[in-house]
mmCIF file of C-alpha atoms in Angstrom:
data_model
loop_
_atom_site.group_PDB
_atom_site.id
_atom_site.type_symbol
_atom_site.label_atom_id
_atom_site.label_comp_id
_atom_site.label_asym_id
_atom_site.label_seq_id
_atom_site.Cartn_x
_atom_site.Cartn_y
_atom_site.Cartn_z
ATOM 1 C CA UNK A 1 16.301 115.453 103.008
ATOM 2 C CA UNK A 2 18.158 113.439 100.802
ATOM 3 C CA UNK A 3 21.658 112.137 102.526
ATOM 4 C CA UNK A 4 24.656 113.856 99.878
ATOM 5 C CA UNK A 5 27.527 112.838 99.344
ATOM 6 C CA UNK A 6 29.188 114.842 102.150
ATOM 7 C CA UNK A 7 26.413 113.478 105.055
ATOM 8 C CA UNK A 8 26.348 110.561 103.850
ATOM 9 C CA UNK A 9 29.766 109.209 105.844
ATOM 10 C CA UNK A 10 28.772 111.131 108.746
ATOM 11 C CA UNK A 11 25.025 109.316 108.619
ATOM 12 C CA UNK A 12 26.134 105.936 108.761
ATOM 13 C CA UNK A 13 28.516 106.574 111.654
ATOM 14 C CA UNK A 14 25.483 108.110 114.319
ATOM 15 C CA UNK A 15 24.077 105.553 113.029
ATOM 16 C CA UNK A 16 26.652 102.528 114.624
ATOM 17 C CA UNK A 17 26.147 101.957 117.933
ATOM 18 C CA UNK A 18 30.173 102.951 118.922
ATOM 19 C CA UNK A 19 31.437 105.324 121.982
ATOM 20 C CA UNK A 20 32.633 107.539 119.765
ATOM 21 C CA UNK A 21 30.739 108.563 116.238
ATOM 22 C CA UNK A 22 33.485 110.996 115.293
ATOM 23 C CA UNK A 23 36.520 108.461 116.085
ATOM 24 C CA UNK A 24 34.806 106.126 113.808
ATOM 25 C CA UNK A 25 34.622 109.235 111.267
ATOM 26 C CA UNK A 26 38.848 109.353 111.720
ATOM 27 C CA UNK A 27 39.406 106.559 111.361
ATOM 28 C CA UNK A 28 37.979 106.314 107.927
ATOM 29 C CA UNK A 29 39.624 108.690 107.307
ATOM 30 C CA UNK A 30 43.453 107.652 107.921
ATOM 31 C CA UNK A 31 42.905 104.091 106.665
ATOM 32 C CA UNK A 32 42.163 105.658 103.189
ATOM 33 C CA UNK A 33 44.876 107.812 104.043
ATOM 34 C CA UNK A 34 47.665 104.947 104.319
ATOM 35 C CA UNK A 35 45.928 102.718 100.739
ATOM 36 C CA UNK A 36 46.290 106.586 99.368
ATOM 37 C CA UNK A 37 49.313 106.683 100.662
ATOM 38 C CA UNK A 38 51.601 103.427 99.687
ATOM 39 C CA UNK A 39 49.149 103.228 95.914
ATOM 40 C CA UNK A 40 47.816 106.230 93.998
ATOM 41 C CA UNK A 41 49.748 108.871 95.220
ATOM 42 C CA UNK A 42 53.357 107.068 94.860
ATOM 43 C CA UNK A 43 53.109 108.060 90.655
ATOM 44 C CA UNK A 44 51.539 111.546 91.749
ATOM 45 C CA UNK A 45 54.425 113.917 92.012
ATOM 46 C CA UNK A 46 52.394 116.630 94.133
ATOM 47 C CA UNK A 47 52.055 114.220 96.945
ATOM 48 C CA UNK A 48 55.906 113.041 96.408
ATOM 49 C CA UNK A 49 56.707 116.151 97.441
ATOM 50 C CA UNK A 50 54.700 116.944 99.975
ATOM 51 C CA UNK A 51 55.989 113.414 101.856
ATOM 52 C CA UNK A 52 59.821 114.590 100.960
ATOM 53 C CA UNK A 53 58.925 117.877 103.303
ATOM 54 C CA UNK A 54 56.671 116.740 105.999
ATOM 55 C CA UNK A 55 57.622 113.562 106.365
ATOM 56 C CA UNK A 56 55.388 110.950 109.041
ATOM 57 C CA UNK A 57 54.378 111.292 112.939
ATOM 58 C CA UNK A 58 55.847 108.312 114.795
ATOM 59 C CA UNK A 59 52.628 106.721 115.304
ATOM 60 C CA UNK A 60 51.695 107.245 111.389
ATOM 61 C CA UNK A 61 55.329 105.420 110.267
ATOM 62 C CA UNK A 62 54.190 102.433 112.659
ATOM 63 C CA UNK A 63 50.569 102.319 110.513
ATOM 64 C CA UNK A 64 51.807 102.465 106.954
ATOM 65 C CA UNK A 65 54.916 99.652 108.048
ATOM 66 C CA UNK A 66 52.230 97.676 110.057
ATOM 67 C CA UNK A 67 49.858 97.397 106.870
ATOM 68 C CA UNK A 68 52.526 95.860 105.217
ATOM 69 C CA UNK A 69 50.344 96.836 102.000
ATOM 70 C CA UNK A 70 53.706 98.131 99.986
ATOM 71 C CA UNK A 71 57.188 98.184 102.137
ATOM 72 C CA UNK A 72 59.280 99.078 98.544
ATOM 73 C CA UNK A 73 56.677 102.003 97.977
ATOM 74 C CA UNK A 74 57.371 102.903 101.361
ATOM 75 C CA UNK A 75 60.640 102.229 101.151
ATOM 76 C CA UNK A 76 60.949 104.591 97.725
ATOM 77 C CA UNK A 77 58.523 107.505 100.182
ATOM 78 C CA UNK A 78 61.160 107.011 103.128
ATOM 79 C CA UNK A 79 64.235 107.763 100.560
ATOM 80 C CA UNK A 80 63.396 110.838 99.360
ATOM 81 C CA UNK A 81 62.420 112.183 102.367
ATOM 82 C CA UNK A 82 65.758 110.835 103.948
ATOM 83 C CA UNK A 83 67.111 112.479 100.673
ATOM 84 C CA UNK A 84 65.333 116.220 100.932
ATOM 85 C CA UNK A 85 65.830 116.472 104.434
ATOM 86 C CA UNK A 86 69.616 115.855 104.146
ATOM 87 C CA UNK A 87 69.346 119.166 102.188
ATOM 88 C CA UNK A 88 67.668 121.246 104.805
ATOM 89 C CA UNK A 89 70.338 119.382 107.208
ATOM 90 C CA UNK A 90 73.655 121.063 104.799
ATOM 91 C CA UNK A 91 71.487 124.799 104.130
ATOM 92 C CA UNK A 92 70.752 124.965 108.747
ATOM 93 C CA UNK A 93 73.827 127.777 109.536
ATOM 94 C CA UNK A 94 73.960 127.196 112.891
ATOM 95 C CA UNK A 95 72.255 125.613 116.167
ATOM 96 C CA UNK A 96 69.528 127.819 116.360
ATOM 97 C CA UNK A 97 68.796 127.402 113.430
ATOM 98 C CA UNK A 98 69.163 123.139 112.899
ATOM 99 C CA UNK A 99 67.119 123.290 116.128
ATOM 100 C CA UNK A 100 64.261 125.236 114.296
ATOM 101 C CA UNK A 101 64.177 123.270 111.725
ATOM 102 C CA UNK A 102 64.204 119.500 113.155
ATOM 103 C CA UNK A 103 61.275 120.942 115.777
ATOM 104 C CA UNK A 104 59.373 121.786 112.347
ATOM 105 C CA UNK A 105 59.567 118.035 111.171
ATOM 106 C CA UNK A 106 59.056 116.845 114.815
ATOM 107 C CA UNK A 107 55.934 118.161 114.350
ATOM 108 C CA UNK A 108 54.833 117.588 110.496
ATOM 109 C CA UNK A 109 52.765 114.726 109.211
ATOM 110 C CA UNK A 110 51.187 114.785 105.800
ATOM 111 C CA UNK A 111 48.459 112.139 107.584
ATOM 112 C CA UNK A 112 48.150 113.442 110.566
ATOM 113 C CA UNK A 113 47.170 116.711 108.573
ATOM 114 C CA UNK A 114 45.381 115.404 105.944
ATOM 115 C CA UNK A 115 42.657 113.783 108.380
ATOM 116 C CA UNK A 116 42.389 117.500 110.401
ATOM 117 C CA UNK A 117 41.291 118.988 107.235
ATOM 118 C CA UNK A 118 38.671 116.202 106.066
ATOM 119 C CA UNK A 119 37.896 115.989 109.629
ATOM 120 C CA UNK A 120 37.122 119.659 110.249
ATOM 121 C CA UNK A 121 34.661 119.171 106.917
ATOM 122 C CA UNK A 122 32.544 116.700 108.683
ATOM 123 C CA UNK A 123 32.377 119.002 111.618
ATOM 124 C CA UNK A 124 31.344 121.543 109.449
ATOM 125 C CA UNK A 125 28.480 118.740 108.395
ATOM 126 C CA UNK A 126 27.374 117.549 111.986
ATOM 127 C CA UNK A 127 26.920 121.377 113.019
ATOM 128 C CA UNK A 128 24.221 121.492 110.282
ATOM 129 C CA UNK A 129 23.021 118.140 110.349
ATOM 130 C CA UNK A 130 22.104 119.543 113.454
ATOM 131 C CA UNK A 131 20.458 122.533 112.803
ATOM 132 C CA UNK A 132 18.362 121.227 109.817
ATOM 133 C CA UNK A 133 18.383 117.813 109.940
ATOM 134 C CA UNK A 134 15.729 116.491 112.559
ATOM 135 C CA UNK A 135 16.112 112.925 112.249
ATOM 136 C CA UNK A 136 19.981 113.741 112.694
ATOM 137 C CA UNK A 137 19.052 115.154 115.752
ATOM 138 C CA UNK A 138 17.413 112.241 116.576
ATOM 139 C CA UNK A 139 19.970 110.192 116.009
ATOM 140 C CA UNK A 140 23.122 112.348 117.952
ATOM 141 C CA UNK A 141 20.715 112.462 120.938
ATOM 142 C CA UNK A 142 20.707 108.795 121.096
ATOM 143 C CA UNK A 143 24.246 107.760 120.877
ATOM 144 C CA UNK A 144 26.475 107.026 123.543
ATOM 145 C CA UNK A 145 28.245 110.295 123.705
ATOM 146 C CA UNK A 146 31.453 111.266 122.223
ATOM 147 C CA UNK A 147 36.032 110.791 123.145
ATOM 148 C CA UNK A 148 36.332 113.541 125.389
ATOM 149 C CA UNK A 149 38.674 114.572 122.981
ATOM 150 C CA UNK A 150 36.510 115.131 119.776
ATOM 151 C CA UNK A 151 33.400 116.012 123.094
ATOM 152 C CA UNK A 152 36.004 118.769 122.833
ATOM 153 C CA UNK A 153 35.418 119.210 119.472
ATOM 154 C CA UNK A 154 32.126 120.175 119.382
ATOM 155 C CA UNK A 155 32.143 122.299 122.280
ATOM 156 C CA UNK A 156 35.448 124.002 120.037
ATOM 157 C CA UNK A 157 32.698 124.255 117.831
ATOM 158 C CA UNK A 158 30.350 125.881 118.887
ATOM 159 C CA UNK A 159 31.690 129.415 119.818
ATOM 160 C CA UNK A 160 32.120 128.798 114.761
ATOM 161 C CA UNK A 161 29.269 127.247 113.796
ATOM 162 C CA UNK A 162 25.862 128.511 116.065
ATOM 163 C CA UNK A 163 24.638 131.671 118.268
ATOM 164 C CA UNK A 164 25.017 131.865 121.654
ATOM 165 C CA UNK A 165 20.972 131.056 122.196
ATOM 166 C CA UNK A 166 21.566 128.008 119.661
ATOM 167 C CA UNK A 167 24.293 127.271 121.183
ATOM 168 C CA UNK A 168 22.611 127.073 125.611
ATOM 169 C CA UNK A 169 20.284 124.440 122.546
ATOM 170 C CA UNK A 170 22.874 122.442 121.447
ATOM 171 C CA UNK A 171 25.280 122.755 125.275
ATOM 172 C CA UNK A 172 21.827 121.650 127.245
ATOM 173 C CA UNK A 173 21.223 119.017 124.730
ATOM 174 C CA UNK A 174 25.203 117.780 124.379
ATOM 175 C CA UNK A 175 26.252 117.132 127.999
ATOM 176 C CA UNK A 176 24.208 115.823 129.414
ATOM 177 C CA UNK A 177 24.825 112.913 126.247
ATOM 178 C CA UNK A 178 27.626 113.589 127.721
ATOM 179 C CA UNK A 179 27.615 112.174 131.912
ATOM 180 C CA UNK A 180 25.399 109.838 131.425
ATOM 181 C CA UNK A 181 27.289 107.810 128.901
ATOM 182 C CA UNK A 182 30.545 108.512 131.111
ATOM 183 C CA UNK A 183 28.426 107.575 133.746
ATOM 184 C CA UNK A 184 27.883 104.162 132.192
ATOM 185 C CA UNK A 185 30.216 103.429 131.235
ATOM 186 C CA UNK A 186 32.562 104.125 134.251
ATOM 187 C CA UNK A 187 29.666 101.795 136.012
ATOM 188 C CA UNK A 188 30.275 98.793 133.314
ATOM 189 C CA UNK A 189 34.817 99.475 134.416
ATOM 190 C CA UNK A 190 33.210 99.794 137.690
ATOM 191 C CA UNK A 191 31.870 95.698 136.975
ATOM 192 C CA UNK A 192 34.569 94.140 135.781
ATOM 193 C CA UNK A 193 36.270 95.223 138.397
ATOM 194 C CA UNK A 194 34.356 93.117 141.181
ATOM 195 C CA UNK A 195 34.510 90.926 138.977
ATOM 196 C CA UNK A 196 38.289 90.405 140.113
ATOM 197 C CA UNK A 197 36.356 89.532 143.792
ATOM 198 C CA UNK A 198 35.328 85.940 144.018
ATOM 199 C CA UNK A 199 31.704 87.137 145.950
ATOM 200 C CA UNK A 200 31.351 87.842 141.625
ATOM 201 C CA UNK A 201 33.180 85.040 139.818
ATOM 202 C CA UNK A 202 29.267 83.807 139.011
ATOM 203 C CA UNK A 203 27.321 87.075 138.650
ATOM 204 C CA UNK A 204 27.373 87.751 135.196
ATOM 205 C CA UNK A 205 29.216 90.001 132.963
ATOM 206 C CA UNK A 206 27.042 91.905 130.963
ATOM 207 C CA UNK A 207 28.460 94.979 128.961
ATOM 208 C CA UNK A 208 31.537 95.359 131.230
ATOM 209 C CA UNK A 209 33.005 92.046 129.235
ATOM 210 C CA UNK A 210 35.721 94.766 127.159
ATOM 211 C CA UNK A 211 34.921 97.871 129.406
ATOM 212 C CA UNK A 212 38.685 98.908 129.856
ATOM 213 C CA UNK A 213 39.858 98.629 125.986
ATOM 214 C CA UNK A 214 36.252 100.902 125.440
ATOM 215 C CA UNK A 215 36.846 102.944 128.874
ATOM 216 C CA UNK A 216 40.107 103.865 127.438
ATOM 217 C CA UNK A 217 38.853 105.017 123.708
ATOM 218 C CA UNK A 218 35.971 106.972 125.638
ATOM 219 C CA UNK A 219 39.024 108.433 127.522
ATOM 220 C CA UNK A 220 41.625 109.625 124.987
ATOM 221 C CA UNK A 221 40.301 108.476 121.437
ATOM 222 C CA UNK A 222 40.557 105.732 118.981
ATOM 223 C CA UNK A 223 43.250 103.114 119.446
ATOM 224 C CA UNK A 224 43.540 100.145 117.687
ATOM 225 C CA UNK A 225 44.059 97.063 120.746
ATOM 226 C CA UNK A 226 45.982 93.904 118.685
#
């Protein structure tokens, strides 16, 4: 089948040597969101209204600032967001109402929402390709598995996208891949730890030298280590 615009990013990440193709997709979406929010969205009224209401989570405020793409633009976004939140505070009638508003804001993030929406579309594509494209199914089988967060996403997706018989086939494909690659990285981290013993100091590192950050990613998902 000829590639379509929505299948290209999925095929690209599954052709990449990485611990989790879905983490690469998520990272790509996140980077695009940062650039968009600090660029074109500053001139788009609908986007500004959304950022005024939702704001961003702690992690994404950090990324927006640390990107140094447009600190002045970020300042404008923060100014109008604060103005919106002050209005809401002034309208809060009592402690319960105030608590509910603050609780809602804590869970609100414009970037998280965009990532979740786009990732859900990519999950649609992954299951479509797995069902219909033998080449993709082979790339899926040859992958190094997934972080535990995205592994769970795929497991959960079987109920939405697959009939029970096909879901069993998918799980027979997915679970051995995940176990095999978790065992692989466990061995790599074990060898990394052994290398601190003088008896193994002169032995080759193999693939274990960067096994600590890769192991963390396997457990938690993409992490931007400094």
